[in-house]
Short mmCIF file of C-alpha atoms in Angstrom, two decimals:
data_model
loop_
_atom_site.label_atom_id
_atom_site.label_comp_id
_atom_site.label_asym_id
_atom_site.label_seq_id
_atom_site.Cartn_x
_atom_site.Cartn_y
_atom_site.Cartn_z
CA ASP A 991 -47.07 -33.53 43.06
CA THR A 992 -46.07 -30.90 45.58
CA GLY A 993 -49.50 -29.40 46.12
CA VAL A 994 -50.98 -26.02 45.25
CA SER A 995 -48.38 -23.34 44.61
CA GLN A 996 -48.78 -19.58 44.46
CA ASP A 997 -46.50 -16.89 43.17
CA PRO A 998 -45.36 -14.47 44.43
CA ARG A 999 -45.56 -15.22 48.13
CA HIS A 1000 -45.31 -11.54 49.01
CA LYS A 1001 -46.07 -8.43 47.01
CA ILE A 1002 -45.68 -4.81 48.08
CA THR A 1003 -47.13 -2.25 45.74
CA LYS A 1004 -48.07 1.38 45.73
CA ARG A 1005 -51.66 2.49 45.62
CA GLY A 1006 -52.91 2.76 42.07
CA GLN A 1007 -50.60 0.10 40.63
CA ASN A 1008 -51.80 -3.13 39.03
CA VAL A 1009 -50.77 -6.51 40.42
CA THR A 1010 -51.14 -10.06 39.16
CA PHE A 1011 -50.95 -13.27 41.17
CA ARG A 1012 -50.58 -16.79 39.88
CA CYS A 1013 -51.90 -20.08 41.23
CA ASP A 1014 -50.87 -23.54 40.07
CA PRO A 1015 -53.36 -26.14 41.30
CA ILE A 1016 -52.72 -29.79 41.94
CA SER A 1017 -52.46 -31.61 38.63
CA GLU A 1018 -55.79 -32.89 37.33
CA HIS A 1019 -57.81 -30.85 39.83
CA ASN A 1020 -60.37 -29.22 37.60
CA ARG A 1021 -61.87 -26.99 40.30
CA LEU A 1022 -60.03 -23.88 41.44
CA TYR A 1023 -61.01 -21.28 44.02
CA TRP A 1024 -59.72 -17.88 45.08
CA TYR A 1025 -60.27 -16.58 48.61
CA ARG A 1026 -59.20 -13.40 50.36
CA GLN A 1027 -58.14 -13.38 54.00
CA THR A 1028 -57.65 -10.13 55.89
CA LEU A 1029 -55.62 -10.06 59.07
CA GLY A 1030 -57.28 -11.91 61.92
CA GLN A 1031 -60.25 -13.01 59.84
CA GLY A 1032 -61.37 -16.14 58.08
CA PRO A 1033 -61.00 -16.46 54.31
CA GLU A 1034 -63.78 -15.07 52.12
CA PHE A 1035 -64.71 -16.59 48.79
CA LEU A 1036 -63.89 -14.55 45.69
CA THR A 1037 -64.36 -16.73 42.62
CA TYR A 1038 -64.52 -20.29 41.33
CA PHE A 1039 -63.43 -22.03 38.13
CA GLN A 1040 -64.39 -25.40 36.79
CA ASN A 1041 -61.76 -26.10 34.16
CA GLU A 1042 -61.47 -22.84 32.21
CA ALA A 1043 -64.99 -21.61 32.98
CA GLN A 1044 -65.49 -19.04 35.70
CA LEU A 1045 -68.77 -20.23 37.20
CA GLU A 1046 -69.14 -18.14 40.32
CA LYS A 1047 -68.08 -14.69 41.45
CA SER A 1048 -68.57 -13.09 44.83
CA ARG A 1049 -69.90 -9.58 45.23
CA LEU A 1050 -66.52 -8.93 46.88
CA LEU A 1051 -64.96 -9.16 43.43
CA SER A 1052 -65.24 -5.58 42.27
CA ASP A 1053 -64.71 -4.40 38.71
CA ARG A 1054 -61.03 -3.86 39.53
CA PHE A 1055 -60.57 -7.60 40.03
CA SER A 1056 -60.33 -10.09 37.20
CA ALA A 1057 -59.45 -13.75 37.23
CA GLU A 1058 -58.64 -16.15 34.44
CA ARG A 1059 -57.83 -19.78 34.03
CA PRO A 1060 -56.72 -20.32 30.45
CA LYS A 1061 -56.72 -23.94 29.32
CA GLY A 1062 -58.03 -24.99 32.71
CA SER A 1063 -54.60 -25.24 34.28
CA PHE A 1064 -53.03 -22.36 36.23
CA SER A 1065 -55.04 -19.30 37.20
CA THR A 1066 -54.23 -15.62 37.54
CA LEU A 1067 -55.88 -12.99 39.68
CA GLU A 1068 -55.32 -9.39 38.66
CA ILE A 1069 -56.14 -6.33 40.72
CA GLN A 1070 -56.15 -3.03 38.87
CA ARG A 1071 -55.67 0.36 40.50
CA THR A 1072 -54.92 -1.17 43.90
CA GLU A 1073 -56.28 0.44 47.04
CA GLN A 1074 -55.10 0.13 50.62
CA GLY A 1075 -58.19 -1.92 51.39
CA ASP A 1076 -56.92 -4.58 49.00
CA SER A 1077 -54.14 -5.44 51.43
CA ALA A 1078 -54.77 -9.06 52.40
CA MET A 1079 -53.66 -12.64 51.91
CA TYR A 1080 -54.98 -14.08 48.65
CA LEU A 1081 -55.46 -17.83 48.89
CA CYS A 1082 -55.92 -20.29 46.08
CA ALA A 1083 -57.40 -23.75 46.53
CA SER A 1084 -58.09 -26.63 44.19
CA SER A 1085 -60.19 -29.76 44.33
CA PRO A 1086 -61.09 -32.68 42.10
CA THR A 1087 -64.56 -32.99 40.59
CA VAL A 1088 -65.56 -35.61 43.13
CA GLY A 1089 -65.10 -34.91 46.80
CA THR A 1090 -65.39 -31.93 49.08
CA GLU A 1091 -61.85 -31.35 50.29
CA GLN A 1092 -60.14 -28.23 49.05
CA TYR A 1093 -56.36 -28.10 49.02
CA PHE A 1094 -54.97 -24.70 49.80
CA GLY A 1095 -51.84 -22.99 48.60
CA PRO A 1096 -49.55 -20.92 50.84
CA GLY A 1097 -51.15 -17.66 49.71
CA THR A 1098 -49.87 -14.38 48.33
CA ARG A 1099 -49.65 -11.60 50.88
CA LEU A 1100 -50.39 -8.23 49.28
CA THR A 1101 -49.46 -4.97 50.97
CA VAL A 1102 -50.64 -1.77 49.35
CA THR A 1103 -48.79 1.34 50.56
CA ALA B 1405 -76.77 -17.02 52.78
CA GLN B 1406 -74.83 -19.00 55.32
CA THR B 1407 -72.97 -17.61 58.31
CA VAL B 1408 -70.41 -19.27 60.55
CA THR B 1409 -69.54 -17.93 63.98
CA GLN B 1410 -66.60 -18.81 66.18
CA SER B 1411 -67.05 -17.10 69.52
CA GLN B 1412 -63.59 -17.82 70.94
CA PRO B 1413 -60.93 -15.61 69.32
CA GLU B 1414 -58.14 -17.18 71.37
CA MET B 1415 -57.67 -20.24 73.51
CA SER B 1416 -54.80 -21.94 75.23
CA VAL B 1417 -54.31 -25.44 76.56
CA GLN B 1418 -51.54 -27.30 78.32
CA GLU B 1419 -49.75 -29.98 76.38
CA ALA B 1420 -51.47 -33.39 76.75
CA GLU B 1421 -54.73 -31.78 77.88
CA THR B 1422 -58.03 -31.65 76.02
CA VAL B 1423 -59.54 -28.53 74.49
CA THR B 1424 -62.84 -27.83 72.73
CA LEU B 1425 -63.32 -25.15 70.10
CA SER B 1426 -66.84 -23.87 69.46
CA CYS B 1427 -68.61 -23.14 66.19
CA THR B 1428 -72.18 -22.26 65.36
CA TYR B 1429 -73.66 -21.73 61.94
CA ASP B 1430 -76.84 -20.57 60.33
CA THR B 1431 -78.34 -22.01 57.15
CA SER B 1432 -81.63 -22.93 55.59
CA GLU B 1433 -80.02 -25.85 53.75
CA ASN B 1434 -80.76 -29.40 54.80
CA ASN B 1435 -77.83 -31.11 53.10
CA TYR B 1436 -74.39 -29.66 53.70
CA TYR B 1437 -70.91 -30.33 54.99
CA LEU B 1438 -68.99 -28.87 57.89
CA PHE B 1439 -65.24 -28.70 58.23
CA TRP B 1440 -62.48 -27.74 60.59
CA TYR B 1441 -59.38 -26.37 58.91
CA LYS B 1442 -56.04 -25.72 60.62
CA GLN B 1443 -53.74 -22.87 59.58
CA PRO B 1444 -50.35 -23.13 61.34
CA PRO B 1445 -48.26 -19.95 61.59
CA SER B 1446 -46.90 -19.03 58.16
CA ARG B 1447 -48.06 -22.33 56.68
CA GLN B 1448 -50.91 -23.31 54.46
CA MET B 1449 -54.34 -24.33 55.56
CA ILE B 1450 -55.04 -28.03 55.89
CA LEU B 1451 -58.21 -30.01 56.51
CA VAL B 1452 -58.54 -31.44 60.00
CA ILE B 1453 -61.93 -33.11 59.93
CA ARG B 1454 -65.17 -33.21 57.93
CA GLN B 1455 -68.77 -33.93 58.88
CA GLU B 1456 -71.65 -34.69 56.52
CA ALA B 1457 -74.90 -33.20 57.84
CA TYR B 1458 -76.90 -36.30 56.94
CA LYS B 1459 -74.73 -38.48 59.19
CA GLN B 1460 -75.75 -38.64 62.82
CA GLN B 1461 -72.46 -40.16 63.91
CA ASN B 1462 -69.84 -37.64 64.90
CA ALA B 1463 -66.66 -37.70 62.81
CA THR B 1464 -63.36 -38.70 64.40
CA GLU B 1465 -59.81 -38.44 63.09
CA ASN B 1466 -57.25 -39.74 65.57
CA ARG B 1467 -57.03 -37.11 68.35
CA PHE B 1468 -59.63 -34.88 66.71
CA SER B 1469 -63.36 -35.37 67.08
CA VAL B 1470 -66.45 -33.26 66.59
CA ASN B 1471 -69.72 -32.79 68.42
CA PHE B 1472 -72.27 -32.11 65.70
CA GLN B 1473 -75.68 -30.93 66.88
CA LYS B 1474 -77.75 -30.35 63.75
CA ALA B 1475 -80.83 -28.99 65.45
CA ALA B 1476 -78.77 -26.53 67.46
CA LYS B 1477 -76.56 -25.75 64.42
CA SER B 1478 -73.51 -26.35 66.51
CA PHE B 1479 -70.25 -27.98 65.44
CA SER B 1480 -67.48 -28.07 68.03
CA LEU B 1481 -64.00 -29.55 67.68
CA LYS B 1482 -62.37 -31.50 70.48
CA ILE B 1483 -58.62 -31.99 70.47
CA SER B 1484 -57.42 -34.67 72.85
CA ASP B 1485 -53.86 -35.09 74.11
CA SER B 1486 -52.91 -31.67 72.73
CA GLN B 1487 -49.48 -31.40 71.15
CA LEU B 1488 -47.25 -28.39 70.53
CA GLY B 1489 -47.80 -28.90 66.80
CA ASP B 1490 -51.49 -28.24 67.29
CA THR B 1491 -50.71 -24.54 67.82
CA ALA B 1492 -52.49 -22.81 64.94
CA MET B 1493 -55.53 -20.86 63.81
CA TYR B 1494 -58.54 -23.11 63.52
CA PHE B 1495 -61.35 -22.27 61.15
CA CYS B 1496 -64.80 -23.76 61.09
CA ALA B 1497 -66.27 -23.83 57.58
CA PHE B 1498 -69.57 -24.61 55.86
CA MET B 1499 -70.22 -25.98 52.39
CA LYS B 1500 -73.60 -26.45 50.73
CA GLN B 1501 -74.36 -29.69 48.95
CA PRO B 1502 -71.79 -29.72 46.12
CA ASN B 1503 -72.96 -28.99 42.61
CA ASN B 1504 -71.54 -27.65 39.39
CA ALA B 1505 -71.99 -24.09 40.61
CA GLY B 1506 -69.13 -24.65 42.98
CA ASN B 1507 -68.22 -25.91 46.39
CA MET B 1508 -67.25 -22.63 47.96
CA LEU B 1509 -66.51 -22.60 51.65
CA THR B 1510 -67.93 -20.12 54.13
CA PHE B 1511 -65.50 -19.66 57.00
CA GLY B 1512 -65.85 -18.46 60.55
CA GLY B 1513 -63.54 -15.83 61.98
CA GLY B 1514 -61.18 -18.37 63.47
CA THR B 1515 -59.88 -19.38 66.89
CA ARG B 1516 -56.21 -18.99 67.70
CA LEU B 1517 -55.11 -21.99 69.74
CA MET B 1518 -51.87 -22.02 71.64
CA VAL B 1519 -50.61 -25.25 73.18
CA LYS B 1520 -48.31 -24.57 76.11
CA PRO B 1521 -45.53 -26.92 77.19
#
């Protein structure tokens, strides 16, 4: 297993466009997290899945954001009608049911022009 | 809600020297975990060290150790014998007692550490 992967690594889009990111967690990790990291800041929690169920959402996750994890495997994060303030690194992490360590992916850097 | 504060935006240290990164946090929880994560330039974040709040003994991982002061809500990271590969952003993070509602991490703003040859 090569760890958590994210695709794409970089995305440049124009304001108002929709974008979708994908995260593939470590096999058999049933917990999956999305975080957002703006330049020079620490990551901020967005949402959490246990298997296919989305159990927690941050207030940061506006109505323009939606996340899914069909079949409890990979996850997608979609941002509709992007705004310049959405420019950030979007990090995905996964963890097993037991234990506290979260394993992070390389992130998707979004630039909204 | 929990908050994590790292008061040192940037630090530098000479190779082979020792450096200490500071972190304070605020919580009303009694059971929780604290972490230091390392984010090297253009690479993914990895766990450096973890401390359970119920343990009085400070955690140690090779050259990395923590000074955990629960009453003061302080959690500093000491890196001994600094190496060039230690150059990275370091994030202090807090996690409440894990449950089915999720183990989300609350991060501090980070400290950029540069190890100089």
